[in-house]
Amino acid sequence: MFTTIAYEVFSASSLRSFLVDPARGTDITIFTPHDNAFTSLLSQLGITKAALLSNTRLVDLLTKAHIINGSALFTGSFISYGAPIRLDTMAGPLNATGDLTIFPKRPSSGPAKMVILSNQYVKAVLSDYDFGGNDRFGESPNYVGHFVDKVLLPVSITELKKLAKAKP
């Protein structure tokens, strides 16, 4: 379910054991950025992938921004016909907004053309809206994964650059 760089980043995180622990007592939702999203972020930060992977504080912050602890949410959970739905990642809130402009009554996979995740630092699109997220994995606890087109940012690029340049 993970892209190559996302797998490396999440594996370098101190949260790795939480993510893969079969005894974990909660469901989780994981947003997985495509490789080109991480490549773009590395370019913005002016660091290499190796520098990112060796910076535990930065890796942990980015990993937490991609995990909702306590719920395994499929795409339909993000659709609201009013205000955006607030999602609480381990690093802070995101808003989920369903774009209903093209397929308002598509029966097979829900009403959304796409789901946009946003906060004051990023606007990303769920790129798996056609199939609603990966199947649940495992018996209990479960998790659902979604692909996103950008790395979800819990703080500004300026703050991430400071973390990126800080000594580990």
Coordinates of N, CA, C and O in Angstrom, one line a residue:
M1 N 0.8 -1.2 0.0 CA 0.0 0.0 0.0 C 0.9 1.3 0.0 O 0.4 2.3 -0.4
F2 N 2.1 1.2 0.4 CA 2.9 2.4 0.5 C 3.7 2.6 -0.8 O 4.1 1.6 -1.4
T3 N 4.0 3.8 -1.1 CA 4.9 4.1 -2.2 C 6.3 3.9 -1.6 O 6.5 3.8 -0.4
T4 N 7.3 3.9 -2.5 CA 8.7 3.6 -2.0 C 9.2 4.6 -1.0 O 9.6 4.2 0.1
I5 N 9.1 5.9 -1.3 CA 9.6 6.8 -0.3 C 8.8 6.9 0.9 O 9.3 7.0 2.0
A6 N 7.5 6.8 0.8 CA 6.6 6.8 2.0 C 7.0 5.7 2.9 O 7.1 5.8 4.1
Y7 N 7.2 4.5 2.3 CA 7.6 3.3 3.1 C 8.9 3.6 3.9 O 9.0 3.3 5.0
E8 N 9.9 4.2 3.2 CA 11.1 4.5 3.8 C 11.0 5.5 4.9 O 11.5 5.4 6.0
V9 N 10.2 6.6 4.7 CA 10.0 7.6 5.7 C 9.2 7.0 6.9 O 9.7 7.2 8.0
F10 N 8.1 6.3 6.7 CA 7.4 5.8 7.8 C 8.2 4.7 8.5 O 8.1 4.6 9.8
S11 N 9.0 4.0 7.8 CA 9.9 3.0 8.5 C 11.0 3.6 9.3 O 11.5 3.1 10.3
A12 N 11.4 4.8 8.9 CA 12.5 5.5 9.7 C 11.9 6.2 10.9 O 12.7 6.7 11.8
S13 N 10.6 6.3 11.0 CA 10.0 7.0 12.1 C 10.0 6.2 13.4 O 10.0 4.9 13.3
S14 N 10.0 6.9 14.5 CA 9.9 6.2 15.8 C 8.5 5.6 15.9 O 8.3 4.8 16.9
L15 N 7.6 5.9 15.0 CA 6.2 5.3 15.1 C 6.1 4.0 14.3 O 5.0 3.4 14.3
R16 N 7.2 3.5 13.8 CA 7.1 2.3 13.0 C 6.5 1.1 13.7 O 5.6 0.4 13.2
S17 N 6.9 0.9 15.0 CA 6.4 -0.2 15.7 C 4.9 0.0 16.0 O 4.2 -1.0 16.0
F18 N 4.5 1.2 16.2 CA 3.0 1.5 16.4 C 2.3 1.1 15.1 O 1.2 0.5 15.2
L19 N 2.8 1.5 14.0 CA 2.1 1.2 12.7 C 2.0 -0.3 12.4 O 1.0 -0.7 11.8
V20 N 3.0 -1.1 12.7 CA 3.0 -2.5 12.3 C 2.6 -3.4 13.5 O 2.5 -4.6 13.3
D21 N 2.4 -2.9 14.7 CA 2.2 -3.8 15.9 C 0.8 -4.4 15.8 O -0.2 -3.8 15.8
P22 N 0.8 -5.8 15.7 CA -0.5 -6.5 15.6 C -1.3 -6.3 16.9 O -2.5 -6.6 17.0
A23 N -0.6 -6.0 18.0 CA -1.3 -5.8 19.3 C -1.8 -4.4 19.5 O -2.4 -4.1 20.5
R24 N -1.6 -3.5 18.5 CA -2.1 -2.1 18.6 C -3.6 -2.2 18.8 O -4.3 -2.8 18.1
G25 N -4.1 -1.4 19.8 CA -5.5 -1.5 20.1 C -6.5 -0.5 19.4 O -7.6 -0.5 19.7
T26 N -6.0 0.2 18.4 CA -6.8 1.2 17.7 C -6.8 1.0 16.2 O -5.8 0.5 15.7
D27 N -7.9 1.4 15.6 CA -7.9 1.4 14.1 C -7.1 2.7 13.7 O -7.1 3.7 14.5
I28 N -6.5 2.7 12.5 CA -5.9 3.9 12.0 C -6.2 4.1 10.5 O -6.5 3.2 9.8
T29 N -6.0 5.4 10.1 CA -6.1 5.7 8.7 C -4.8 6.3 8.4 O -4.2 7.2 9.1
I30 N -4.2 5.9 7.2 CA -2.9 6.4 6.8 C -3.0 7.0 5.4 O -3.6 6.4 4.5
F31 N -2.5 8.2 5.3 CA -2.4 8.9 4.0 C -1.0 8.7 3.5 O -0.1 9.1 4.1
T32 N -0.9 8.2 2.3 CA 0.4 7.8 1.7 C 0.7 8.7 0.5 O 0.1 8.6 -0.5
P33 N 1.7 9.6 0.6 CA 2.0 10.5 -0.6 C 2.7 9.7 -1.6 O 3.5 8.7 -1.3
H34 N 2.5 10.1 -2.9 CA 3.2 9.5 -4.0 C 4.7 9.9 -3.9 O 5.0 10.9 -3.3
D35 N 5.5 9.1 -4.6 CA 7.0 9.4 -4.5 C 7.3 10.9 -5.0 O 8.1 11.6 -4.5
N36 N 6.6 11.3 -6.1 CA 6.9 12.6 -6.6 C 6.5 13.7 -5.6 O 7.1 14.8 -5.6
A37 N 5.6 13.4 -4.7 CA 5.2 14.4 -3.7 C 6.4 14.6 -2.7 O 6.7 15.7 -2.3
F38 N 7.0 13.5 -2.3 CA 8.2 13.5 -1.5 C 9.4 14.2 -2.2 O 10.1 15.0 -1.6
T39 N 9.6 13.9 -3.5 CA 10.6 14.5 -4.2 C 10.5 16.0 -4.3 O 11.4 16.8 -4.1
S40 N 9.2 16.5 -4.5 CA 8.9 17.9 -4.5 C 9.2 18.5 -3.1 O 9.8 19.6 -3.0
L41 N 8.8 17.9 -2.0 CA 9.1 18.4 -0.7 C 10.6 18.5 -0.4 O 11.1 19.5 0.1
L42 N 11.3 17.4 -0.8 CA 12.8 17.4 -0.6 C 13.4 18.6 -1.3 O 14.3 19.3 -0.8
S43 N 13.0 18.9 -2.5 CA 13.5 20.0 -3.3 C 13.1 21.3 -2.6 O 14.0 22.2 -2.5
Q44 N 11.9 21.5 -2.1 CA 11.6 22.7 -1.3 C 12.4 22.9 -0.1 O 12.7 24.0 0.3
L45 N 12.7 21.8 0.6 CA 13.5 21.9 1.8 C 15.0 22.0 1.6 O 15.7 22.3 2.5
G46 N 15.4 21.7 0.3 CA 16.8 21.7 0.0 C 17.6 20.7 0.6 O 18.8 20.9 1.0
I47 N 17.0 19.5 0.8 CA 17.8 18.3 1.4 C 17.6 17.1 0.6 O 16.8 17.0 -0.3
T48 N 18.5 16.1 0.9 CA 18.4 14.8 0.2 C 17.5 13.9 0.9 O 17.1 14.1 2.1
K49 N 17.1 12.8 0.3 CA 16.3 11.8 1.0 C 17.1 11.2 2.1 O 16.5 11.0 3.2
A50 N 18.4 11.0 2.0 CA 19.2 10.5 3.1 C 19.2 11.4 4.3 O 19.1 11.0 5.4
A51 N 19.2 12.7 4.0 CA 19.2 13.7 5.1 C 17.8 13.7 5.8 O 17.7 13.8 7.0
L52 N 16.8 13.5 5.0 CA 15.4 13.4 5.6 C 15.3 12.2 6.5 O 14.9 12.3 7.7
L53 N 15.8 11.1 6.0 CA 15.6 9.8 6.7 C 16.5 9.8 8.0 O 16.1 9.0 8.9
S54 N 17.5 10.5 8.0 CA 18.4 10.6 9.2 C 17.9 11.6 10.3 O 18.4 11.7 11.4
N55 N 16.9 12.4 10.0 CA 16.4 13.4 10.9 C 15.1 12.9 11.5 O 14.0 13.1 11.0
T56 N 15.2 12.3 12.7 CA 14.1 11.6 13.3 C 13.0 12.6 13.7 O 11.8 12.3 13.5
R57 N 13.3 13.8 14.1 CA 12.3 14.8 14.5 C 11.4 15.1 13.3 O 10.2 15.2 13.4
L58 N 12.1 15.4 12.1 CA 11.4 15.7 10.9 C 10.6 14.6 10.4 O 9.4 14.7 10.1
V59 N 11.2 13.4 10.4 CA 10.5 12.2 9.9 C 9.2 11.9 10.8 O 8.2 11.6 10.3
D60 N 9.4 12.0 12.1 CA 8.3 11.7 13.0 C 7.1 12.8 12.8 O 6.0 12.4 12.8
L61 N 7.5 14.0 12.6 CA 6.5 15.0 12.4 C 5.7 14.8 11.1 O 4.5 14.8 11.1
L62 N 6.4 14.5 10.1 CA 5.8 14.2 8.8 C 4.9 12.9 8.9 O 3.8 12.9 8.3
T63 N 5.4 11.9 9.5 CA 4.7 10.7 9.7 C 3.4 10.9 10.4 O 2.3 10.5 10.0
K64 N 3.5 11.6 11.5 CA 2.3 11.9 12.3 C 1.2 12.7 11.5 O 0.0 12.5 11.7
A65 N 1.7 13.5 10.6 CA 0.7 14.3 9.8 C -0.1 13.4 8.8 O -1.1 13.9 8.2
H66 N 0.3 12.2 8.7 CA -0.3 11.3 7.7 C -1.1 10.1 8.4 O -1.6 9.2 7.7
I67 N -1.3 10.2 9.7 CA -2.0 9.2 10.5 C -3.1 9.7 11.3 O -3.0 10.7 12.1
I68 N -4.3 9.1 11.1 CA -5.4 9.4 12.0 C -5.5 8.1 12.9 O -5.7 7.0 12.5
N69 N -5.3 8.4 14.2 CA -5.4 7.3 15.2 C -6.8 7.2 15.8 O -7.4 8.1 16.2
G70 N -7.3 6.0 15.7 CA -8.6 5.7 16.3 C -9.7 5.5 15.4 O -10.8 5.1 15.8
S71 N -9.5 5.6 14.1 CA -10.5 5.4 13.0 C -9.9 4.9 11.8 O -8.9 5.4 11.3
A72 N -10.5 3.9 11.2 CA -10.2 3.4 9.8 C -11.2 3.9 8.9 O -12.3 3.4 8.8
L73 N -10.9 5.0 8.2 CA -11.8 5.7 7.4 C -11.7 5.5 5.9 O -10.7 5.7 5.3
F74 N -12.8 5.0 5.2 CA -12.9 4.9 3.8 C -13.3 6.3 3.2 O -13.7 7.2 3.9
T75 N -13.2 6.5 1.9 CA -13.4 7.7 1.3 C -14.8 8.3 1.6 O -14.9 9.5 1.8
G76 N -15.8 7.5 1.7 CA -17.1 8.0 2.0 C -17.2 8.7 3.3 O -18.1 9.6 3.5
S77 N -16.3 8.4 4.2 CA -16.3 9.1 5.5 C -15.9 10.5 5.4 O -16.1 11.3 6.4
F78 N -15.3 10.9 4.3 CA -14.8 12.3 4.1 C -15.8 13.2 3.4 O -15.5 14.4 3.2
I79 N -16.9 12.7 3.0 CA -17.9 13.4 2.2 C -18.9 14.1 3.2 O -19.5 13.5 4.0
S80 N -19.1 15.4 2.9 CA -20.1 16.2 3.7 C -20.8 17.1 2.7 O -20.1 17.6 1.8
Y81 N -22.1 17.3 2.9 CA -22.8 18.2 2.0 C -22.9 19.6 2.6 O -23.5 20.4 2.0
G82 N -22.2 19.8 3.6 CA -22.1 21.1 4.2 C -20.7 21.6 4.4 O -19.9 21.6 3.5
A83 N -20.4 21.9 5.6 CA -19.0 22.3 6.0 C -18.0 21.1 5.8 O -18.4 20.0 5.9
P84 N -16.7 21.5 5.6 CA -15.7 20.4 5.5 C -15.7 19.6 6.8 O -16.1 20.0 7.9
I85 N -15.3 18.3 6.7 CA -15.2 17.4 7.8 C -13.8 17.6 8.4 O -12.8 17.6 7.7
R86 N -13.7 17.8 9.7 CA -12.4 17.9 10.4 C -11.9 16.5 10.7 O -12.5 15.7 11.3
L87 N -10.6 16.3 10.3 CA -9.9 15.1 10.6 C -8.8 15.4 11.5 O -8.1 16.4 11.3
D88 N -8.6 14.6 12.5 CA -7.5 14.9 13.5 C -6.4 13.9 13.3 O -6.5 12.8 13.7
T89 N -5.3 14.4 12.6 CA -4.1 13.5 12.5 C -3.3 13.6 13.8 O -3.6 14.5 14.6
M90 N -2.3 12.8 13.9 CA -1.5 12.8 15.1 C -0.7 14.1 15.2 O -0.1 14.4 16.3
A91 N -0.6 14.9 14.1 CA 0.2 16.1 14.1 C -0.7 17.3 14.0 O -0.2 18.5 14.0
G92 N -2.0 17.2 14.0 CA -2.9 18.3 14.0 C -4.1 18.1 13.0 O -4.2 17.1 12.3
P93 N -4.9 19.1 12.9 CA -6.2 18.9 12.1 C -6.0 19.1 10.6 O -5.1 19.8 10.1
L94 N -6.8 18.4 9.9 CA -7.0 18.6 8.4 C -8.5 18.7 8.2 O -9.3 18.2 8.9
N95 N -8.8 19.4 7.1 CA -10.2 19.5 6.6 C -10.3 18.6 5.4 O -9.5 18.6 4.5
A96 N -11.4 17.8 5.3 CA -11.7 17.0 4.2 C -13.0 17.6 3.5 O -14.0 17.8 4.1
T97 N -12.9 17.8 2.2 CA -14.0 18.4 1.4 C -14.2 17.5 0.2 O -13.2 17.3 -0.6
G98 N -15.4 17.1 0.0 CA -15.7 16.3 -1.2 C -16.1 17.3 -2.3 O -16.9 18.2 -2.1
D99 N -15.5 17.1 -3.5 CA -15.9 17.9 -4.7 C -16.9 17.1 -5.4 O -16.7 16.0 -6.0
L100 N -18.2 17.6 -5.5 CA -19.3 16.9 -6.0 C -19.7 17.4 -7.4 O -20.8 17.1 -7.8
T101 N -18.9 18.1 -8.1 CA -19.3 18.8 -9.3 C -19.5 17.9 -10.5 O -20.3 18.2 -11.3
I102 N -18.8 16.8 -10.6 CA -19.0 16.0 -11.9 C -19.9 14.8 -11.7 O -20.7 14.5 -12.6
F103 N -19.7 14.1 -10.6 CA -20.4 12.8 -10.5 C -21.3 12.9 -9.2 O -21.1 12.2 -8.2
P104 N -22.4 13.7 -9.3 CA -23.2 13.8 -8.0 C -23.9 12.6 -7.6 O -24.3 12.5 -6.4
K105 N -24.2 11.6 -8.4 CA -24.9 10.4 -8.0 C -24.2 9.1 -8.5 O -24.9 8.2 -8.9
R106 N -22.9 9.1 -8.5 CA -22.2 7.9 -8.9 C -22.5 6.8 -7.9 O -22.0 6.9 -6.8
P107 N -23.2 5.7 -8.2 CA -23.6 4.7 -7.2 C -22.5 3.8 -6.8 O -22.5 3.3 -5.6
S108 N -21.5 3.5 -7.6 CA -20.6 2.4 -7.3 C -19.6 2.8 -6.2 O -19.1 2.0 -5.4
S109 N -19.2 4.1 -6.1 CA -18.1 4.4 -5.2 C -18.4 5.7 -4.4 O -17.6 6.4 -3.9
G110 N -19.7 6.1 -4.4 CA -20.0 7.3 -3.6 C -20.1 8.5 -4.5 O -19.9 8.5 -5.7
P111 N -20.5 9.6 -3.9 CA -20.8 10.8 -4.7 C -19.7 11.7 -5.1 O -19.8 12.6 -5.9
A112 N -18.5 11.5 -4.6 CA -17.4 12.4 -4.8 C -16.7 12.2 -6.0 O -16.3 11.1 -6.4
K113 N -16.3 13.3 -6.7 CA -15.4 13.3 -7.8 C -14.0 13.2 -7.2 O -13.2 12.5 -7.7
M114 N -13.8 13.9 -6.1 CA -12.5 13.8 -5.4 C -12.7 14.3 -4.0 O -13.6 15.0 -3.7
V115 N -11.7 14.0 -3.2 CA -11.7 14.5 -1.8 C -10.4 15.4 -1.7 O -9.3 14.9 -2.1
I116 N -10.6 16.6 -1.2 CA -9.4 17.5 -0.9 C -9.2 17.5 0.6 O -10.1 17.8 1.3
L117 N -7.9 17.3 0.9 CA -7.5 17.4 2.3 C -6.7 18.8 2.4 O -5.8 19.0 1.6
S118 N -7.0 19.6 3.4 CA -6.3 20.9 3.5 C -6.2 21.3 4.9 O -6.9 20.9 5.8
N119 N -5.2 22.2 5.1 CA -5.1 23.0 6.3 C -4.4 24.3 5.8 O -4.3 24.5 4.6
Q120 N -3.9 25.1 6.7 CA -3.3 26.4 6.2 C -2.0 26.2 5.5 O -1.5 27.2 4.9
Y121 N -1.4 25.0 5.5 CA -0.1 24.8 4.9 C -0.1 23.9 3.6 O 0.9 23.9 2.9
V122 N -1.2 23.2 3.3 CA -1.2 22.3 2.2 C -2.6 22.1 1.7 O -3.6 22.2 2.5
K123 N -2.7 21.8 0.4 CA -4.0 21.3 -0.2 C -3.6 20.1 -1.0 O -2.9 20.2 -2.0
A124 N -4.1 19.0 -0.6 CA -3.8 17.7 -1.3 C -5.1 17.0 -1.7 O -6.1 17.2 -1.1
V125 N -4.9 16.2 -2.8 CA -6.1 15.5 -3.3 C -5.9 14.0 -3.0 O -4.8 13.4 -3.3
L126 N -6.9 13.3 -2.5 CA -6.9 11.9 -2.4 C -7.0 11.3 -3.8 O -7.9 11.6 -4.5
S127 N -6.0 10.5 -4.1 CA -6.0 10.1 -5.5 C -6.6 8.7 -5.7 O -6.4 8.1 -6.7
D128 N -7.2 8.2 -4.6 CA -7.8 6.9 -4.7 C -9.3 6.9 -4.6 O -10.0 6.0 -4.2
Y129 N -9.9 8.1 -5.0 CA -11.4 8.2 -4.8 C -12.2 7.2 -5.5 O -13.3 7.0 -5.2
D130 N -11.7 6.7 -6.6 CA -12.5 5.7 -7.4 C -12.7 4.4 -6.6 O -13.7 3.7 -6.8
F131 N -11.8 4.0 -5.7 CA -12.0 2.8 -5.0 C -12.1 3.0 -3.5 O -12.2 2.0 -2.7
G132 N -12.1 4.2 -3.0 CA -12.4 4.5 -1.6 C -11.4 4.1 -0.6 O -11.6 4.0 0.6
G133 N -10.1 3.9 -1.0 CA -9.1 3.5 0.0 C -8.8 2.1 -0.1 O -9.6 1.3 -0.7
N134 N -7.7 1.7 0.3 CA -7.3 0.3 0.3 C -8.2 -0.5 1.3 O -8.7 0.0 2.2
D135 N -8.3 -1.8 1.0 CA -9.1 -2.6 1.9 C -8.5 -2.6 3.3 O -7.3 -2.3 3.5
R136 N -9.3 -2.9 4.2 CA -8.8 -3.0 5.6 C -7.8 -4.2 5.7 O -8.0 -5.2 5.0
F137 N -6.8 -4.0 6.4 CA -5.8 -5.1 6.5 C -5.8 -5.6 8.0 O -5.9 -4.8 8.9
G138 N -5.6 -6.9 8.1 CA -5.6 -7.5 9.4 C -7.0 -7.6 10.0 O -8.0 -7.2 9.5
E139 N -7.0 -8.3 11.1 CA -8.3 -8.5 11.8 C -8.6 -7.4 12.7 O -9.5 -6.6 12.5
S140 N -7.8 -7.3 13.7 CA -7.9 -6.2 14.7 C -6.6 -5.9 15.3 O -5.9 -6.8 15.7
P141 N -6.2 -4.6 15.3 CA -6.9 -3.5 14.8 C -6.7 -3.4 13.3 O -5.8 -4.0 12.7
N142 N -7.5 -2.6 12.6 CA -7.5 -2.5 11.2 C -6.9 -1.1 10.8 O -6.8 -0.2 11.7
Y143 N -6.5 -1.0 9.6 CA -6.2 0.3 9.0 C -6.6 0.4 7.6 O -6.7 -0.6 6.9
V144 N -6.9 1.6 7.2 CA -7.2 1.9 5.8 C -6.2 2.9 5.3 O -5.8 3.8 6.0
G145 N -5.7 2.7 4.1 CA -4.7 3.6 3.5 C -5.3 4.3 2.3 O -6.1 3.8 1.6
H146 N -4.9 5.5 2.1 CA -5.3 6.4 1.0 C -4.0 7.0 0.4 O -3.1 7.4 1.1
F147 N -4.0 7.1 -0.9 CA -2.9 7.8 -1.6 C -3.3 9.3 -1.7 O -4.4 9.6 -2.0
V148 N -2.3 10.1 -1.5 CA -2.5 11.6 -1.7 C -1.4 12.1 -2.6 O -0.3 11.6 -2.7
D149 N -1.7 13.2 -3.3 CA -0.8 13.8 -4.3 C 0.3 14.7 -3.7 O 1.1 15.2 -4.4
K150 N 0.2 15.0 -2.4 CA 1.1 15.9 -1.8 C 1.5 15.4 -0.4 O 0.7 14.7 0.2
V151 N 2.6 15.7 0.1 CA 3.0 15.4 1.5 C 2.2 16.4 2.4 O 2.1 17.6 2.2
L152 N 1.5 15.8 3.4 CA 0.6 16.6 4.3 C 1.6 17.3 5.2 O 2.4 16.7 5.9
L153 N 1.4 18.6 5.3 CA 2.3 19.5 6.1 C 1.6 19.9 7.4 O 0.5 20.6 7.3
P154 N 2.1 19.6 8.6 CA 1.5 20.1 9.8 C 2.0 21.4 10.3 O 1.4 22.0 11.2
V155 N 3.1 21.9 9.6 CA 3.6 23.3 9.9 C 4.1 23.9 8.6 O 4.1 23.2 7.5
S156 N 4.5 25.1 8.6 CA 4.9 25.8 7.3 C 6.2 25.2 6.8 O 7.0 24.6 7.5
I157 N 6.4 25.5 5.5 CA 7.7 25.1 4.9 C 8.8 25.7 5.6 O 9.9 25.1 5.8
T158 N 8.7 26.9 6.1 CA 9.7 27.6 6.8 C 10.1 26.9 8.1 O 11.3 26.7 8.4
E159 N 9.1 26.4 8.8 CA 9.3 25.6 10.0 C 10.0 24.3 9.7 O 10.9 23.8 10.4
L160 N 9.5 23.6 8.6 CA 10.1 22.4 8.2 C 11.6 22.6 7.8 O 12.4 21.7 8.1
K161 N 11.9 23.7 7.1 CA 13.3 24.0 6.8 C 14.2 24.1 8.0 O 15.3 23.6 8.0
K162 N 13.6 24.7 9.0 CA 14.4 24.9 10.3 C 14.6 23.5 10.9 O 15.8 23.2 11.3
L163 N 13.6 22.6 10.9 CA 13.8 21.2 11.4 C 14.8 20.5 10.5 O 15.6 19.7 11.0
A164 N 14.7 20.7 9.2 CA 15.6 20.0 8.3 C 17.1 20.4 8.5 O 18.0 19.5 8.3
K165 N 17.3 21.6 8.8 CA 18.7 22.1 9.0 C 19.2 21.8 10.4 O 20.4 22.0 10.7
A166 N 18.3 21.5 11.4 CA 18.8 21.3 12.8 C 19.6 20.0 12.9 O 19.4 19.1 12.1
K167 N 20.5 20.0 13.8 CA 21.3 18.8 14.0 C 20.4 17.8 14.7 O 19.7 18.1 15.6
P168 N 20.6 16.5 14.3 CA 19.7 15.5 14.9 C 20.0 15.2 16.4 O 21.1 15.5 16.9

